[in-house]
mmCIF file of C-alpha atoms in Angstrom:
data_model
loop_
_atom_site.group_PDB
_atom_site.id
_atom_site.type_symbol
_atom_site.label_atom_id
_atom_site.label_comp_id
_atom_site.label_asym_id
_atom_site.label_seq_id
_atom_site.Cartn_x
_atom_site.Cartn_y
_atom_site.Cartn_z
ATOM 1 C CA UNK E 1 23.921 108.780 80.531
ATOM 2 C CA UNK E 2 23.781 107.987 76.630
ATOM 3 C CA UNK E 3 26.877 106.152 74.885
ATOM 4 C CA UNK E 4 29.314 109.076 73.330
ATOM 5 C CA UNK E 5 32.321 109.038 71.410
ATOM 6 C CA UNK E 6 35.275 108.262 73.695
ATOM 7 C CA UNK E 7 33.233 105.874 75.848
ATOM 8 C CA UNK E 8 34.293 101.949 76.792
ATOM 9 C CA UNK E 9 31.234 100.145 76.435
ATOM 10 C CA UNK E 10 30.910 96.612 77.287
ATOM 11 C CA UNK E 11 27.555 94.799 75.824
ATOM 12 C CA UNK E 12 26.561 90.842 75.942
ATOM 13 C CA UNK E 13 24.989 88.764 72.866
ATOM 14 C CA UNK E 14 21.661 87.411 74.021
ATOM 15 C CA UNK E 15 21.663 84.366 71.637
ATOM 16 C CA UNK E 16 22.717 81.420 72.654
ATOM 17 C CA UNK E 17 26.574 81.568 73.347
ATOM 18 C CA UNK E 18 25.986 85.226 75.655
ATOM 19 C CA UNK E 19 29.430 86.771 74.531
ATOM 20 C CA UNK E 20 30.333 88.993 75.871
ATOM 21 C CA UNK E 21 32.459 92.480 73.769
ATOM 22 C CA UNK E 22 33.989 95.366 75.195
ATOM 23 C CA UNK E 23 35.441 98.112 73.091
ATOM 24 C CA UNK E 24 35.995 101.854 72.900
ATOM 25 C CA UNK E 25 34.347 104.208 70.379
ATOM 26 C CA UNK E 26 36.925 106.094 68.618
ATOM 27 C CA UNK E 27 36.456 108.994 66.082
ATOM 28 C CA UNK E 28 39.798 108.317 64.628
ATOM 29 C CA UNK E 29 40.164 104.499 63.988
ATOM 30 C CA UNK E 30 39.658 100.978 64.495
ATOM 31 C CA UNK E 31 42.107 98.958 66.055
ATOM 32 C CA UNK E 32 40.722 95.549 66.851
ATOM 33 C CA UNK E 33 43.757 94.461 69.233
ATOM 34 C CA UNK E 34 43.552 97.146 70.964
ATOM 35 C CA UNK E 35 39.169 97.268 71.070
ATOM 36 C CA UNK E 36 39.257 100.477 69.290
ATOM 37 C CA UNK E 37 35.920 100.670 67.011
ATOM 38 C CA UNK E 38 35.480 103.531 65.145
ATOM 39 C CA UNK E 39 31.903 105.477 65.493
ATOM 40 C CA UNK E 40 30.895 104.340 61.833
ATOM 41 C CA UNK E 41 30.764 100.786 62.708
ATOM 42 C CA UNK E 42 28.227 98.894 62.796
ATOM 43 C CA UNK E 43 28.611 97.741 66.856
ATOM 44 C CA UNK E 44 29.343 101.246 67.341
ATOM 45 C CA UNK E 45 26.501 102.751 65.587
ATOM 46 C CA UNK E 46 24.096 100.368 67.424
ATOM 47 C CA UNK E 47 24.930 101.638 70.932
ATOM 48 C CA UNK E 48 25.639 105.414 70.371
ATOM 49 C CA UNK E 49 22.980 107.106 71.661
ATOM 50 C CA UNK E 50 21.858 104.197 74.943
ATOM 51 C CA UNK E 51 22.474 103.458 77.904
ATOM 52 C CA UNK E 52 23.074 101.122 80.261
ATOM 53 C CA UNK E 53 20.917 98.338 80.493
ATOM 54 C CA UNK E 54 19.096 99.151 76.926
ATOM 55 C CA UNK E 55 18.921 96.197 74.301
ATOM 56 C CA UNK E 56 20.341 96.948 70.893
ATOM 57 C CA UNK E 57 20.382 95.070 67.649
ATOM 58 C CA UNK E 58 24.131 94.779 66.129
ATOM 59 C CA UNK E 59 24.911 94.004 62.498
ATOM 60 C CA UNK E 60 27.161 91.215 62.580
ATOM 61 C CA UNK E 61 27.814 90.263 58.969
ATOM 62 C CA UNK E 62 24.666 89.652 57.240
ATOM 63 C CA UNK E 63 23.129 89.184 60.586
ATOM 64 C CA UNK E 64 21.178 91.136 63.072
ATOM 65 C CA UNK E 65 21.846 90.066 66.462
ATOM 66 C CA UNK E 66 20.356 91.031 70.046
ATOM 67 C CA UNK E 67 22.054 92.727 72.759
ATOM 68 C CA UNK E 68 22.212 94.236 76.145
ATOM 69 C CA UNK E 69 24.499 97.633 77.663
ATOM 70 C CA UNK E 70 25.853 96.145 80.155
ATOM 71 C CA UNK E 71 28.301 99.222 81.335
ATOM 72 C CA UNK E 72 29.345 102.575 79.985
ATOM 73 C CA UNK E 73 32.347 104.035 81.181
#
């Protein structure tokens, strides 16, 4: 199933450190502590619309970085 508003998605960098971010897509706000991200983010942007396992380039600043779906919920 394709990333929605509403879902918990959880992806992992694939540069050299392999973080690892989890946060929910929100249509109302972003609330960092919480891992809130609102849908016109850029992490949220670059996921809406895959799934699982697809990799994704994130804006992160001035730079693009790689990375992988790892869940959906």
């Amino acid at each position: 199933r394709r990333v929605s508003i509403g879902d918990t998605v959880r992806i992992r960098y694939l540069n050299k450190d392999m973080n690892v971010v989890q946060f929910t897509i929100s249509d109302k706000e972003t609330n960092v502590s919480e891992g809130i991200v609102h849908f016109e983010k850029p992490i949220a942007k670059a996921v809406l619309g895959a799934e699982e396992g697809d990799e994704v380039e994130v804006l992160v600043g001035s730079y693009v970085r790689p990375a992988v779906i790892e869940s959906v919920r």
